[in-house]
XYZ file of C-alpha atoms in Angstrom:
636
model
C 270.152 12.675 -78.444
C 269.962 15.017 -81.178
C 267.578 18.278 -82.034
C 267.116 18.846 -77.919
C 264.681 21.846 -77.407
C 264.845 22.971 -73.594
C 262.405 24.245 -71.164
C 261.430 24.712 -67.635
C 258.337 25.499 -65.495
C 257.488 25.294 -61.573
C 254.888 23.806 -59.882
C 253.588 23.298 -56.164
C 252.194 19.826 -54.590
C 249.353 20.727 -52.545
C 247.546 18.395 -50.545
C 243.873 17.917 -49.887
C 243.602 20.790 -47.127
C 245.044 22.892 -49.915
C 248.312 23.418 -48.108
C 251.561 23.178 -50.314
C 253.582 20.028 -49.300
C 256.040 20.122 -52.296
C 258.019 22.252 -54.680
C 259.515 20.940 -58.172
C 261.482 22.128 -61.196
C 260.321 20.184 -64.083
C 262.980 20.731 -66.979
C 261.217 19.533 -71.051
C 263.838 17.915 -73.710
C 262.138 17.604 -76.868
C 263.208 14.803 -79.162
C 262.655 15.718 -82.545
C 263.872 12.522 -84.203
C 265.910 9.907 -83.076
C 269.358 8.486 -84.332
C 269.576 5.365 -82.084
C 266.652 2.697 -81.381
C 267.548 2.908 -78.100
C 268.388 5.668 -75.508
C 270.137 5.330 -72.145
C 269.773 9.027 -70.244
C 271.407 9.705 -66.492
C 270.173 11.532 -63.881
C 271.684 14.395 -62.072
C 272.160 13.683 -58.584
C 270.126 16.705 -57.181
C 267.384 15.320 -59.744
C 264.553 13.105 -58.194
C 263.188 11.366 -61.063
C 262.481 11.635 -64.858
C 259.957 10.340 -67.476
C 260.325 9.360 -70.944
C 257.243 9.991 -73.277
C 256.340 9.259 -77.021
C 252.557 9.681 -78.323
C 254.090 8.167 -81.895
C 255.895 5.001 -79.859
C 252.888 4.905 -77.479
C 255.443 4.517 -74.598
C 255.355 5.994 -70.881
C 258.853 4.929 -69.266
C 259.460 6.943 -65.573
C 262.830 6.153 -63.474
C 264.532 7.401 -60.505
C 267.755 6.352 -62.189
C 269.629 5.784 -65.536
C 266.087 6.481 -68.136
C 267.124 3.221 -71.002
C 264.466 3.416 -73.465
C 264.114 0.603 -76.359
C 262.598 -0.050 -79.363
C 262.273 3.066 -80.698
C 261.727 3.803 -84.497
C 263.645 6.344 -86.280
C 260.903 8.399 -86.834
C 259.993 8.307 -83.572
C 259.070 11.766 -81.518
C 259.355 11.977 -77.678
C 259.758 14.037 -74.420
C 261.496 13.361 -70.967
C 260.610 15.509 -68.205
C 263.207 15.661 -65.335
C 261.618 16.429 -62.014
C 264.474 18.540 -59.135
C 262.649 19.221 -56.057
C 263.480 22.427 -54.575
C 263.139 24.443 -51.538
C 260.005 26.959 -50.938
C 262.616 29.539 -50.504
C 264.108 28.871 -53.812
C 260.092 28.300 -55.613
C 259.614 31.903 -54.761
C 262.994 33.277 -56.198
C 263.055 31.315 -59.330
C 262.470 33.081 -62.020
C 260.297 30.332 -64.715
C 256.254 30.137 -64.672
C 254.014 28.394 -62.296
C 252.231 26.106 -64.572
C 249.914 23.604 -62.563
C 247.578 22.783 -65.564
C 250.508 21.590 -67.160
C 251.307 17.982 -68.892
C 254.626 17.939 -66.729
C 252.350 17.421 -63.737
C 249.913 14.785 -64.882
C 253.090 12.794 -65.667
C 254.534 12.929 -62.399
C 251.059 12.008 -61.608
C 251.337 9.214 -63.889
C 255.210 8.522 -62.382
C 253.932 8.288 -58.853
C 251.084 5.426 -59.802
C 253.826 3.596 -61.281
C 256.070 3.603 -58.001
C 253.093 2.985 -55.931
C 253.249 6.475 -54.064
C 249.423 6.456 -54.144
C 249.304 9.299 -51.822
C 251.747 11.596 -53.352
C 250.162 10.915 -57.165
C 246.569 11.916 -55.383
C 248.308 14.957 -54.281
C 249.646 15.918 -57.810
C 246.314 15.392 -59.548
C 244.706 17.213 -56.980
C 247.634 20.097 -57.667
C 246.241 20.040 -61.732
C 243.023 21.414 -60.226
C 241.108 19.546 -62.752
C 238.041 19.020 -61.045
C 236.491 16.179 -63.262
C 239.432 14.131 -62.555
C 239.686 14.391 -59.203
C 236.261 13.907 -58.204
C 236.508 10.113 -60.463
C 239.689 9.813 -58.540
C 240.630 11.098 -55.553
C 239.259 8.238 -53.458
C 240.866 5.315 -55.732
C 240.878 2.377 -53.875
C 240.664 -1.174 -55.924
C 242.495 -2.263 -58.680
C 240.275 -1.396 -61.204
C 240.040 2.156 -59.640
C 243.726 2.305 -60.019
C 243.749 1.065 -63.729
C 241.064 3.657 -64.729
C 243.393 6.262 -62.705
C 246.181 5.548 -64.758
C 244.523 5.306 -67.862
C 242.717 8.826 -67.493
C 246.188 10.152 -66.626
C 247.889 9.263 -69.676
C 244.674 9.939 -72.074
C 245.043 13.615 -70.214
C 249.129 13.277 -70.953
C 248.535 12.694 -74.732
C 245.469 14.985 -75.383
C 245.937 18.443 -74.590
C 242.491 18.872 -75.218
C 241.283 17.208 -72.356
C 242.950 19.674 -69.984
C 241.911 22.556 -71.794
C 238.202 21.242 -71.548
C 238.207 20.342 -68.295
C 236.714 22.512 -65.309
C 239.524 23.805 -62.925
C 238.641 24.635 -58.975
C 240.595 26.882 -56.961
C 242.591 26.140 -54.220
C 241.264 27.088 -50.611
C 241.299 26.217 -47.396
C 238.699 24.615 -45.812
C 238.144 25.715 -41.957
C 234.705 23.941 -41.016
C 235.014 21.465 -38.084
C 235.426 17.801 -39.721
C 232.337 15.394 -38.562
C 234.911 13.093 -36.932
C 236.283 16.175 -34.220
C 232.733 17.266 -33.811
C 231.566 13.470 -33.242
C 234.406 13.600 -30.314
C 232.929 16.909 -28.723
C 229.532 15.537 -28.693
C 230.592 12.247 -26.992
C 232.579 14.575 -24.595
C 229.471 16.577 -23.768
C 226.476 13.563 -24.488
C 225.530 14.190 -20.917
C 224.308 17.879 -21.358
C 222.671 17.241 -24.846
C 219.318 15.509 -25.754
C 218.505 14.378 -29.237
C 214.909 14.959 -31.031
C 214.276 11.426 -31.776
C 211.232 12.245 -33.693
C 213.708 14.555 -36.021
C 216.055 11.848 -36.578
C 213.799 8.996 -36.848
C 212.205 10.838 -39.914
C 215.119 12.090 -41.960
C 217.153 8.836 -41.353
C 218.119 6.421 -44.271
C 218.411 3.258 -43.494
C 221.114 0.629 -43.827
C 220.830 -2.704 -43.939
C 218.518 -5.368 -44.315
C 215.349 -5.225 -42.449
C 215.041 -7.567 -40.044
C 211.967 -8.917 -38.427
C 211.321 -10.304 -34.613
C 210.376 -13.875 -34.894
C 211.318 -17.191 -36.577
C 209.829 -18.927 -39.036
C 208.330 -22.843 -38.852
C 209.129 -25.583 -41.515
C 205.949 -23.992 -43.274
C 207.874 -20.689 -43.387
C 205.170 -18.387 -41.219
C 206.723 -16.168 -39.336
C 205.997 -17.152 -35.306
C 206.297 -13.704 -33.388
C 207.780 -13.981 -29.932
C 205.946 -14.240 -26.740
C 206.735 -11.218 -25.527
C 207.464 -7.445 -27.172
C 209.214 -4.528 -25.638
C 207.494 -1.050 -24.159
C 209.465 2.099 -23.577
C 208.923 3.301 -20.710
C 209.873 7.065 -22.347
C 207.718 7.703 -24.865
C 208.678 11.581 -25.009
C 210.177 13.196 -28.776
C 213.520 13.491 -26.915
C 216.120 10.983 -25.469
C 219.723 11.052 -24.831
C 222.279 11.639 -26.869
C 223.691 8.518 -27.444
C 227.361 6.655 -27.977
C 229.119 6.798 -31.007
C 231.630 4.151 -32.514
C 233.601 4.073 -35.313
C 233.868 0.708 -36.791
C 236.833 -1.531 -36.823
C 237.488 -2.141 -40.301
C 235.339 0.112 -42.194
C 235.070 3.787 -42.489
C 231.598 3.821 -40.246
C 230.505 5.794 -37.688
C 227.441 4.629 -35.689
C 225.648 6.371 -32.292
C 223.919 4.027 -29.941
C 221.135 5.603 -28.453
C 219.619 3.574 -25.819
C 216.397 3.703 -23.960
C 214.246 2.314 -21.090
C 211.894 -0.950 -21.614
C 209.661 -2.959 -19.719
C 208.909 -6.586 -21.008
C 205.428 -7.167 -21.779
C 203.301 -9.965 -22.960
C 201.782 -10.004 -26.539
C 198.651 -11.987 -25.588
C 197.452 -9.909 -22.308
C 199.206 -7.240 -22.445
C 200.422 -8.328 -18.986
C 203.996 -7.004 -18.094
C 206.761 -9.043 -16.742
C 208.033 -7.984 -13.222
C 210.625 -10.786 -12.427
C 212.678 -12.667 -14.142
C 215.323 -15.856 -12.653
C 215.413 -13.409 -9.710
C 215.766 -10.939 -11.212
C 213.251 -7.361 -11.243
C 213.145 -6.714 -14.786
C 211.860 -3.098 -14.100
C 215.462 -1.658 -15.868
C 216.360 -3.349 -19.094
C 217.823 -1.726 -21.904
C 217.192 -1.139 -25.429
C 220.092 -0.319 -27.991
C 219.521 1.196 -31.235
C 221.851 1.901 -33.758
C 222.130 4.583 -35.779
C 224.586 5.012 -38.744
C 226.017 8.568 -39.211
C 228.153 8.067 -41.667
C 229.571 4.689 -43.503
C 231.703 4.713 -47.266
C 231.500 8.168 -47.503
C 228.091 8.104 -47.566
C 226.038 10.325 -44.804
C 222.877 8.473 -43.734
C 222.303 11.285 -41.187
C 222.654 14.785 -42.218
C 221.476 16.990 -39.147
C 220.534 16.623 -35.366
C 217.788 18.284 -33.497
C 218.895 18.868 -29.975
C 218.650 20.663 -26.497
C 221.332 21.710 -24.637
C 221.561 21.459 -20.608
C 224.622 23.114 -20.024
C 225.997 26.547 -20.695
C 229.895 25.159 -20.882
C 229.023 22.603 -23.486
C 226.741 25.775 -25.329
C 229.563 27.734 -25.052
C 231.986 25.042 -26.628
C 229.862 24.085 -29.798
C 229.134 27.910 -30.041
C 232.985 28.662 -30.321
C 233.597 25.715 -32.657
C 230.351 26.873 -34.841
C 228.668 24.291 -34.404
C 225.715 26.212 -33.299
C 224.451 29.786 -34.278
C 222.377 31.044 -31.357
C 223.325 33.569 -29.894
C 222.582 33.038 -25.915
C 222.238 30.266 -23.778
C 218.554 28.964 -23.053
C 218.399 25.339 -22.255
C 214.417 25.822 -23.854
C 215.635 26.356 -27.532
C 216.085 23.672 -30.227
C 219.223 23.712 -32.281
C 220.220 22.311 -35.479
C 223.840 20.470 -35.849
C 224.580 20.121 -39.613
C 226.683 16.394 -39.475
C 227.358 17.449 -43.530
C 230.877 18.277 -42.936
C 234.335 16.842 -44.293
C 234.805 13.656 -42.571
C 238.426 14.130 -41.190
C 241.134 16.815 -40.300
C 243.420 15.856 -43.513
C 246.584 17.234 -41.028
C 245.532 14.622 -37.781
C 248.362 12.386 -35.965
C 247.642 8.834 -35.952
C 249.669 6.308 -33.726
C 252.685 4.256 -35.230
C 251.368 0.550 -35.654
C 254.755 -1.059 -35.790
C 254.222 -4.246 -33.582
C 250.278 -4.092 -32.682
C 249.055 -6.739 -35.519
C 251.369 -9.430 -33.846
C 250.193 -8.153 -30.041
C 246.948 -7.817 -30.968
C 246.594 -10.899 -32.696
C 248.040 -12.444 -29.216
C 245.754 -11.274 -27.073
C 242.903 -12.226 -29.245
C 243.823 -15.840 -29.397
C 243.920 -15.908 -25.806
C 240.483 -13.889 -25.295
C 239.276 -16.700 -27.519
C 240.764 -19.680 -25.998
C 238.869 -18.017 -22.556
C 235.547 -17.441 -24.622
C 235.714 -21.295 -25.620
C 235.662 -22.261 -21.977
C 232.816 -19.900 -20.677
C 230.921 -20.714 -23.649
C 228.177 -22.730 -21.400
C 229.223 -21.422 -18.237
C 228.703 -17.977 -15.745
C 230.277 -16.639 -13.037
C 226.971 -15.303 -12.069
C 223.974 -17.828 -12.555
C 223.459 -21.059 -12.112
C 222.124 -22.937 -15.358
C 218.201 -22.909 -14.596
C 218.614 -18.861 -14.461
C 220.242 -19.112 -17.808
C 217.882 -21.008 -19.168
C 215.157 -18.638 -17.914
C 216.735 -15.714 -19.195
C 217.205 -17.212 -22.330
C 213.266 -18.100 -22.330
C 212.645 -14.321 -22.043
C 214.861 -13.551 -24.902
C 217.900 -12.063 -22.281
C 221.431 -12.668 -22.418
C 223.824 -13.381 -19.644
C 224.491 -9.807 -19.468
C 220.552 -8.968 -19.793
C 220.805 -7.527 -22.674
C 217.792 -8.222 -25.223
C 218.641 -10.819 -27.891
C 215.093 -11.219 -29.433
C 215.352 -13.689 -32.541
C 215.458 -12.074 -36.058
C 215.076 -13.197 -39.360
C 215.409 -11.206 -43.054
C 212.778 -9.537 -44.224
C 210.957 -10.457 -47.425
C 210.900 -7.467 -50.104
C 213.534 -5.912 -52.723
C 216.796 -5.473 -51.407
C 219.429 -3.601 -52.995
C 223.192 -4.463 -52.740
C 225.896 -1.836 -52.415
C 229.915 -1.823 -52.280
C 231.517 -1.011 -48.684
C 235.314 -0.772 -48.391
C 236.774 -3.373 -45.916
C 240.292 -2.100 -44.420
C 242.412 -4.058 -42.659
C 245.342 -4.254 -40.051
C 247.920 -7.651 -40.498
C 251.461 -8.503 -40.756
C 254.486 -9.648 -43.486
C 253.306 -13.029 -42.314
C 249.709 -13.300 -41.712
C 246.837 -11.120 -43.791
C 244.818 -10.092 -41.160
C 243.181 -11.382 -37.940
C 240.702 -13.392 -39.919
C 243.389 -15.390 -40.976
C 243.225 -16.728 -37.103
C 241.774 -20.329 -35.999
C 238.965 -20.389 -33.537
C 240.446 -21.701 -30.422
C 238.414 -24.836 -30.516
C 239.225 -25.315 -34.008
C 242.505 -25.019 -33.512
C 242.279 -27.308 -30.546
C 241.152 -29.973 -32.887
C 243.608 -29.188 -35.570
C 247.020 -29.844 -33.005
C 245.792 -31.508 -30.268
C 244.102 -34.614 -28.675
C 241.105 -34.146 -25.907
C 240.884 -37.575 -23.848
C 238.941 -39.402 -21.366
C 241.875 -39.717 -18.642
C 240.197 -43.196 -17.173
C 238.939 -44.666 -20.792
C 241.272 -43.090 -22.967
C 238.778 -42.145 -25.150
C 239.515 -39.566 -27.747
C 236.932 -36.930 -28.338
C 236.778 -36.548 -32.272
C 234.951 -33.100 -31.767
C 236.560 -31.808 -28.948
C 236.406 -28.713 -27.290
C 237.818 -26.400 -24.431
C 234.523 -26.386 -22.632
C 235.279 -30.390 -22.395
C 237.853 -29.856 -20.319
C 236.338 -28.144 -17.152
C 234.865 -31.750 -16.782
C 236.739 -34.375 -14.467
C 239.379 -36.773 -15.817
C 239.649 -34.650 -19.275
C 242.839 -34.282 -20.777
C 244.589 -33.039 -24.020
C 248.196 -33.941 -25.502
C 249.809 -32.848 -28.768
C 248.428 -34.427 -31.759
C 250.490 -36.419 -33.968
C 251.218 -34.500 -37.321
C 250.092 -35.723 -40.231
C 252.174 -36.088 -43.243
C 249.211 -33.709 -45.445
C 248.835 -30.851 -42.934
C 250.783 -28.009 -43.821
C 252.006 -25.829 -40.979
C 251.130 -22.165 -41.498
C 252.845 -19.138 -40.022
C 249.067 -19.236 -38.167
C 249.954 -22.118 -36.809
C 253.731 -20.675 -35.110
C 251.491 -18.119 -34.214
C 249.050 -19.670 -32.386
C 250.569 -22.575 -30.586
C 253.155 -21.549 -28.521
C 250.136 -19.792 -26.577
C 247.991 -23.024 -26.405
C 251.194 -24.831 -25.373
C 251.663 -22.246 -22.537
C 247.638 -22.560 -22.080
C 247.490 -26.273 -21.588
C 250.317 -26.424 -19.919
C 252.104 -28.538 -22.388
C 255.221 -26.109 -22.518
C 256.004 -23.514 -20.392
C 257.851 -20.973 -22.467
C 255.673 -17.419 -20.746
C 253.819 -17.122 -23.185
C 250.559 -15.996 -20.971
C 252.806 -14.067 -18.844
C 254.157 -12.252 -21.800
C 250.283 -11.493 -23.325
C 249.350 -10.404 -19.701
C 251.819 -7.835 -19.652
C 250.234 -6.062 -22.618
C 247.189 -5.346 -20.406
C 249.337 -5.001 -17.126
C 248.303 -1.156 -17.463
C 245.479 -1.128 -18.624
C 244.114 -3.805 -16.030
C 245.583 -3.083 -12.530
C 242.787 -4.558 -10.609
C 243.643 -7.896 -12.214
C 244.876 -9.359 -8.955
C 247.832 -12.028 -8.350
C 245.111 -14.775 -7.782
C 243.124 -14.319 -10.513
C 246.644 -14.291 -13.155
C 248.405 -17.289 -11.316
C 244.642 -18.729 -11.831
C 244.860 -17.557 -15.436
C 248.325 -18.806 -15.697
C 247.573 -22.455 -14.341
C 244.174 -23.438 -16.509
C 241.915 -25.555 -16.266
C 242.940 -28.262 -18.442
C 246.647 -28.769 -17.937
C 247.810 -31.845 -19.827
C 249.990 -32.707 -16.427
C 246.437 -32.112 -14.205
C 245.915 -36.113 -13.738
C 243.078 -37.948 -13.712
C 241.581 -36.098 -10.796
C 240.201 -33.876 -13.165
C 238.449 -30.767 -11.241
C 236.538 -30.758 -8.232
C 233.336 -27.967 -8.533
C 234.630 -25.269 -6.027
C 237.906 -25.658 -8.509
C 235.822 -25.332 -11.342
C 234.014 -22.211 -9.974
C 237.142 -20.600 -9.194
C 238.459 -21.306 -12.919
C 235.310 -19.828 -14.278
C 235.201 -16.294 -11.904
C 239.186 -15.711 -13.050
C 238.852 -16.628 -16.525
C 235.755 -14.560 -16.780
C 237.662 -11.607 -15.152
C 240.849 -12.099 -16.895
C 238.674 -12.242 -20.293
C 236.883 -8.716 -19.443
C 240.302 -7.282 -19.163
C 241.519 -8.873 -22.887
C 238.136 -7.547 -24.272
C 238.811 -4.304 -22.786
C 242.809 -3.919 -23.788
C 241.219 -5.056 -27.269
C 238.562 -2.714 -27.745
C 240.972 0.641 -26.131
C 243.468 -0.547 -29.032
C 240.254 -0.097 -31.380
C 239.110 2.976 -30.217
C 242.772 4.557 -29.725
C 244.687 3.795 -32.678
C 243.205 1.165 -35.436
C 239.520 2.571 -35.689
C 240.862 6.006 -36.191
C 243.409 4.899 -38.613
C 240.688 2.900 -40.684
C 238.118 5.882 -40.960
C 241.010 8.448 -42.036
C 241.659 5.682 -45.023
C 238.314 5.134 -45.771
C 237.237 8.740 -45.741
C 239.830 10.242 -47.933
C 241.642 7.028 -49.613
C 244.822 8.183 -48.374
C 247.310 7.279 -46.096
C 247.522 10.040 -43.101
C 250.849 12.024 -43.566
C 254.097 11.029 -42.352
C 252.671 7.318 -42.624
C 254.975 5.881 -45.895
C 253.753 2.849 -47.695
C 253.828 2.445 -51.328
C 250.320 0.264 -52.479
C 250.561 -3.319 -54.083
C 248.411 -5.811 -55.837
C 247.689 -8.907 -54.017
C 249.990 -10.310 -57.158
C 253.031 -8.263 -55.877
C 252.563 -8.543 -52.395
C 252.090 -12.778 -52.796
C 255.294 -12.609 -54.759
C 257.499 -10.507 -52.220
C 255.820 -12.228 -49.134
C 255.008 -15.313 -50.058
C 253.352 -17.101 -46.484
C 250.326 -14.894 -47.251
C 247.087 -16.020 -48.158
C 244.229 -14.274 -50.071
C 240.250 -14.609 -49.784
C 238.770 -14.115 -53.579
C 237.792 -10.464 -52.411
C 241.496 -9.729 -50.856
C 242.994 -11.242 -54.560
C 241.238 -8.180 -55.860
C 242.626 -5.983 -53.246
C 245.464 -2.693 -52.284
C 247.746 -3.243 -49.802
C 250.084 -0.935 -48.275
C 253.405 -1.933 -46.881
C 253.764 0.197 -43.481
C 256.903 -0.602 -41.279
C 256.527 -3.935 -40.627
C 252.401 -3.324 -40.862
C 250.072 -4.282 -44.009
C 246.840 -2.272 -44.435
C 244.494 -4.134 -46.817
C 241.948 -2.462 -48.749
C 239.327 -4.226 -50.718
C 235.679 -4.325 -51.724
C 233.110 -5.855 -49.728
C 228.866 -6.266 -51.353
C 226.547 -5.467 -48.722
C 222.962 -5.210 -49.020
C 220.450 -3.207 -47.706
C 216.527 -2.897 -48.087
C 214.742 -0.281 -50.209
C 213.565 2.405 -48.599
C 209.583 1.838 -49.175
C 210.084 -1.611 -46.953
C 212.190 0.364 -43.967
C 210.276 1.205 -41.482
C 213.040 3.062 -38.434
């Protein structure tokens, strides 16, 4: 290279608490004109990275390595930034200007997005301070997010003028409470605190489609049910209620539930027993969404506190403003807050898509045998409770159908947990489709074979099921050697430990799972060795009470795995469109990640997806249309 001018500046990375994470040297050559059509530039060894640049050649090239640059025209201007990252102590002591605002940074910006360090290129845009850039980009999570990322980037590279017109915010910490650590001190103190339902009722915005009770005939009129619900507190205040985050999108709802009686619409006349049953204590559940995409949907609680420990906590965490303790007043918690502590620890998820996806193919293969059948009532109780619109579990199931009116759709971010092999757990068969996919159900004394077959077939006498012959067009999946070493271990076809193995996942968190019930677990129902015996009905019974146990313990490992270290996960990378820290994964189109991994499989909506590479963990992140009802047809 000839005609090389030479400069240097320093800059800090700063992340989105405003802390510094990172300190560079960024060192300028100028190319005034160029003697070769092609340029081949090393790298220093204590240098991390460098970036060739022409506006006249209209070429960006960035490298960690040897920078070869081609096709160049004599004429041709250009820069290359090298990028040395240094040590705070040194940052202080060097002696060149701090230039954040500077076109160095936006092209490490613009490097980063070409590695896929999503997280670290968020982190240098957010160090430019340009505040019209990184409120259009911060959160970048599709494709053609990241395209319009990159293109602002290098329109900002090229044009000067863009920077110097832009707005610039300064850099502070912010110390309010996130909604997400005050959510967890409210569910640890819900028992002290009652909401204002009144308050909340009124200021809430809806999501979702309205639904109405009823169904409709072949006419389409809507034919109400039989019977309507009556709380039996009608007061302004209830208690405070649950709150969930949800499992693959950044929502958080709280359940607030309340006492009913059942009443009849034509009389008026309420119902006092039901299959046995006193139906003086049912439940009603209402959800209410606090947060979901970003979006708040409630901005403020009323509430009254009970206790003067749980006063005196929100009062230290500022969550409240009064200044003494009187379980009379009202107080006003503002849930406008950032959604997440941007420096929170968030478990390592090596392993848990493969375990999970284990014990969920179990819990299903359980579900598919207790689909019909209770360890609790007999079938004419079912069938009554079903008649007064009550579950198994008497919980209210009234039937719904969509309103009629305008509805409006909106985009919600769908993240997702899954493996080198296998997308995500949707990827899974149902257990009774997979049972027709691999195997044969049969009539042990006809030897009948049940084209439609299902695991609740086999609690019947002389059932049983073999391995299905393959056929020459089915394509075995990495599903598939997923899945059927635990139906093999299931049915008894193979005993390779399979159950044992999955049981030992929830050997913690399910002690009182005793030795009867997992032999019981471990020796099911419709063994392929069983005979034509089949099973007699105190057998049966048996089957049902330990599957039914054993399949309360998989829901529960299932939903603690949730709560403890997915959900969290998924609202951190919904919230703020980064990965926590100290959680390395560089993002990839569905293209790239089909073309490294090929055994994966894409919906259209994952196709259009980012996927991070984690360990041996993929998080998926794509859009999702929902729709929700205006607000002149909601009605809370």
């Amino acid at each position: 290279m000839k005609n090389i001018v030479g400069s240097r500046i320093k800059f800090a990375i700063y992340n989105f608490s405003a802390q510094e994470k990172a300190y560079y040297v960024a060192d300028k050559f100028i190319l005034d004109n160029v003697d070769n059509l092609s340029i081949e530039e090393p790298l220093a060894i204590d240098y991390s990275y460098q970036v060739f640049l022409s506006e006249s050649a209209k070429q960006i090239k960035c490298t960690a390595g040897i920078l070869k640059i081609d096709n160049l025209q004599l004429e041709d201007t250009g820069i290359i930034y090298k990028y040395k990252p240094i040590s705070k102590e040194t940052y202080r002591q060097l002696e060149v200007p701090v230039v954040q605002n500077h076109q160095a940074v936006y092209v490490f910006t613009k490097a980063n997005l070409v590695e896929g360090n999503i997280n670290l290129a968020k982190y240098c845009l957010f160090s430019t301070f340009n505040k019209r850039l990184i409120a259009k980009h911060a959160q970048t999570f599709t494709n053609q997010q990241l395209a319009n990322f990159e293109s602002d980037i290098e329109a900002a590279i090229f044009s000067p003028k863009l920077m110097q017109q832009s707005d610039f915010i300064q850099v502070k910490n912010n110390d309010n409470i996130s909604l997400l650590e005050l959510i967890n001190l409210l569910s640890e103190h819900r028992h002290s605190i009652i909401i204002n339902l009144k308050y909340l009722r009124e200021n809430y915005h809806y999501k979702g489609v309205k639904r109405l009770k009823g169904s409709r005939d072949i006419n389409g009129q809507l034919i109400k049910p039989w019977l309507k619900t009556e709380y039996i507190d009608d007061g302004d205040y209830v208690g405070m209620g649950c709150f969930e985050m949800n499992r693959n999108t950044a929502t958080i709802n709280m359940l607030v539930t309340r006492k009913v009686k059942l009443v009849k619409i034509e009389d008026e006349t309420p119902i006092i027993e039901i299959a046995g049953l006193l139906a003086n204590d049912l439940t009603s559940y209402n959800n209410y969404t606090v947060v979901s995409d970003r979006q708040p949907y409630i901005k403020s609680l009323k509430v009254k506190i009970s206790s003067k420990k749980t006063f005196d906590v929100l009062k230290q965490k500022g969550v409240i403003t009064a200044e003494r303790f009187d379980f009379h007043d009202c107080h006003t918690i503002n849930l406008d807050l950032p959604l997440v502590p941007l420096d929170g620890r968030y478990s390592n998820i090596d392993g848990l898509f493969n375990q999970l996806a284990e014990v969920r193919i179990l819990a299903s293969i359980i579900s598919a045998h207790l689909k019909q059948e209770s360890d609790t009532f007999v079938p004419e109780q079912l069938d009554e409770l079903k008649r007064h619109y009550l579950s198994e579990n008497l919980y209210l199931n009234f039937p719904t159908i969509k309103a009629e009116g305008a509805i409006d759709p909106r985009i919600s971010y769908k993240i997702d947990l899954g493996s080198k092999d296998i997308l995500n757990l949707g990827k899974l068969y149902s257990a009774n489709k997979f049972l027709e996919r691999r195997y044969e159900v049969y009539d042990t004394e006809t030897g009948e074979i049940y084209s439609k077959p299902s695991f609740e077939m086999t609690l019947r006498e002389n059932i049983a099921v073999r391995q299905k012959s393959l056929s020459p067009r089915m394509k075995i999946t990495k599903v598939d050697e997923l899945m059927k070493p635990i139906f093999d271990d299931f049915l008894g076809i193979e005993s390779n430990g399979k159950i044992a193995e999955i049981l030992q996942y929830i050997e913690n968190l399910s002690p009182n799972l005793s030795p009867t019930r997992r032999e019981a677990l471990n020796s099911p129902p419709s063994l392929a060795g069983k005979g034509a015996g089949g099973l007699g009905l105190v057998e049966k019974q048996e089957k049902i009470t330990a599957l039914t146990a054993a399949k309360t313990k998989l829901d529960n490992y299932v939903e603690k795995i949730y709560r403890d270290r997915i959900s969290p996960l998924v609202f951190y990378i919904g919230s703020t469109g980064l990965l926590p820290d100290g959680m390395e994964g560089k993002v990839m189109s569905a293209i790239q990640l089909a073309a490294k991994y090929p055994n994966l499989h894409f919906s259209k909506d994952e196709a259009e997806g980012l996927f991070f590479e984690v360990g041996d963990s993929l998080i998926g992140i794509y859009e999702k249309v929902e729709y929700c009802s205006r607000k002149d047809l909601v009605e809370v």
